[in-house]
Amino acid sequence: DAKTTQPTSMDCAEGRAANLPCNHSTISGNEYVYWYRQIHSQGPQYIIHGLKNNETNEMASLIITEDRKSSTLILPHATLRDTAVYYCIVRVLGSGNTPLVFGKGTRLSVIA
Amino acid sequence: AAGVIQSPRHLIKEKRETATLKCYPIPRHDTVYWYQQGPGQDPQFLISFYEKMQSDKGSIPDRFSAQQFSDYHSELNMSSLELGDSALYFCASSLGTSRGNTEAFFGQGTRLTVV
């Protein structure tokens, strides 16, 4: 069973920041938070992941609350090409090759 | 950079036939994952392999089997196909997590249509 809860859908104006929340209140100490996105029928694409510190890369920023029970993915300047389903996934590392378990993601629509 | 290669990209089969899907992971990746995504559904984990051994098993039907070969490519064999098997099948590859942190990269998928 997925261990995360995300809004079903969100809209964002082009050029504005998109903030996608995720609740993972039962996350364990050795579980990382991963974000993937899937653009219509394409293979899911890795975005970013983190354990407890905030992370940033060329695609996005990940803000994890201090208690680690929730996180927010930030796309700083959303474009039309960012329209996709975004999945927040918790995953254990270091204890084998654990698969990603996809739950119900957030369908982000970027509007011109 | 080389990505995960899946073949074929599209496949049409009749009910009760068999199908074989192939996945070629990113070079040096030793772990392969298979996912099934039905129409309007989220990807569902089927099975994974690490160093040619089954690693985890998800909701894979008994009619399906898979293996990872010595060159690390993997094949998903599907028998007695049913209409409900029509879906996108994704393969992903990664380095084993015991070797350090790594994300999984997905192929573009095989669209299987059972008629």
CSV table of C-alpha atoms in Angstrom, one decimal, chain B residues 7-92:
chain,number,residue,atom,x,y,z
B,7,SER,CA,11.1,-3.8,-27.0
B,8,PRO,CA,8.8,-4.0,-28.7
B,9,ARG,CA,7.2,-0.6,-28.3
B,10,HIS,CA,3.8,-1.9,-29.4
B,11,LEU,CA,2.4,-5.4,-29.4
B,12,ILE,CA,-0.9,-6.8,-30.4
B,13,LYS,CA,-1.9,-10.3,-29.3
B,14,GLU,CA,-5.0,-12.4,-29.3
B,15,LYS,CA,-6.5,-13.9,-26.2
B,16,ARG,CA,-4.8,-17.0,-24.9
B,17,GLU,CA,-1.6,-16.2,-26.8
B,18,THR,CA,1.8,-15.6,-25.2
B,19,ALA,CA,3.9,-12.5,-25.3
B,20,THR,CA,7.5,-11.7,-24.4
B,21,LEU,CA,8.6,-8.2,-23.5
B,22,LYS,CA,12.3,-7.3,-23.3
B,23,CYS,CA,14.1,-4.7,-21.3
B,24,TYR,CA,17.7,-3.6,-21.7
B,25,PRO,CA,18.9,-1.6,-18.6
B,26,ILE,CA,21.3,1.3,-18.5
B,27,PRO,CA,24.9,0.0,-18.8
B,28,ARG,CA,26.3,-1.1,-15.4
B,29,HIS,CA,22.9,-1.1,-13.8
B,30,ASP,CA,22.3,-4.4,-12.0
B,31,THR,CA,18.7,-4.1,-10.9
B,32,VAL,CA,15.6,-4.3,-13.1
B,33,TYR,CA,12.0,-3.5,-12.2
B,34,TRP,CA,8.8,-4.3,-14.1
B,35,TYR,CA,5.6,-2.3,-13.9
B,36,GLN,CA,2.1,-2.6,-15.4
B,37,GLN,CA,0.0,0.5,-16.0
B,38,GLY,CA,-3.6,-0.1,-17.1
B,39,PRO,CA,-5.7,2.6,-18.8
B,40,GLY,CA,-6.2,5.5,-16.3
B,41,GLN,CA,-4.3,3.7,-13.6
B,42,ASP,CA,-1.1,4.3,-11.8
B,43,PRO,CA,1.9,2.1,-12.4
B,44,GLN,CA,1.7,-1.2,-10.4
B,45,PHE,CA,4.9,-3.0,-9.4
B,46,LEU,CA,5.1,-6.5,-10.8
B,47,ILE,CA,8.6,-7.9,-10.0
B,48,SER,CA,12.2,-7.0,-9.7
B,49,PHE,CA,15.6,-8.6,-10.1
B,50,TYR,CA,19.0,-7.8,-8.7
B,51,GLU,CA,22.1,-9.5,-10.0
B,52,LYS,CA,20.0,-12.0,-11.9
B,53,MET,CA,18.1,-13.1,-8.9
B,54,GLN,CA,14.5,-12.2,-8.1
B,55,SER,CA,14.5,-9.4,-5.6
B,56,ASP,CA,10.9,-8.4,-4.9
B,57,LYS,CA,7.6,-9.6,-6.0
B,58,GLY,CA,4.5,-7.4,-6.4
B,59,SER,CA,1.1,-8.1,-8.0
B,60,ILE,CA,2.4,-10.3,-10.8
B,61,PRO,CA,-0.1,-12.8,-12.0
B,62,ASP,CA,0.9,-16.5,-12.0
B,63,ARG,CA,0.5,-16.5,-15.8
B,64,PHE,CA,3.5,-14.1,-16.0
B,65,SER,CA,7.1,-15.0,-15.4
B,66,ALA,CA,10.3,-13.0,-15.7
B,67,GLN,CA,14.0,-13.4,-15.5
B,68,GLN,CA,17.2,-11.4,-15.7
B,69,PHE,CA,20.0,-12.7,-17.9
B,70,SER,CA,23.8,-12.7,-17.5
B,71,ASP,CA,24.0,-9.5,-19.5
B,72,TYR,CA,21.4,-8.0,-17.1
B,73,HIS,CA,18.7,-7.6,-19.7
B,74,SER,CA,15.3,-8.9,-18.5
B,75,GLU,CA,12.3,-10.5,-20.2
B,76,LEU,CA,8.7,-10.6,-19.0
B,77,ASN,CA,6.9,-13.6,-20.3
B,78,MET,CA,3.1,-13.5,-20.4
B,79,SER,CA,1.0,-16.5,-21.2
B,80,SER,CA,-2.7,-17.2,-21.6
B,81,LEU,CA,-3.2,-13.5,-22.3
B,82,GLU,CA,-6.5,-12.0,-21.2
B,83,LEU,CA,-8.2,-8.8,-22.4
B,84,GLY,CA,-7.4,-7.3,-19.0
B,85,ASP,CA,-3.7,-7.6,-19.6
B,86,SER,CA,-3.9,-4.8,-22.1
B,87,ALA,CA,-1.7,-2.1,-20.6
B,88,LEU,CA,1.5,-0.2,-20.7
B,89,TYR,CA,4.4,-2.2,-19.3
B,90,PHE,CA,7.4,-0.3,-18.0
B,91,CYS,CA,10.8,-1.5,-17.2
B,92,ALA,CA,13.2,0.5,-14.9
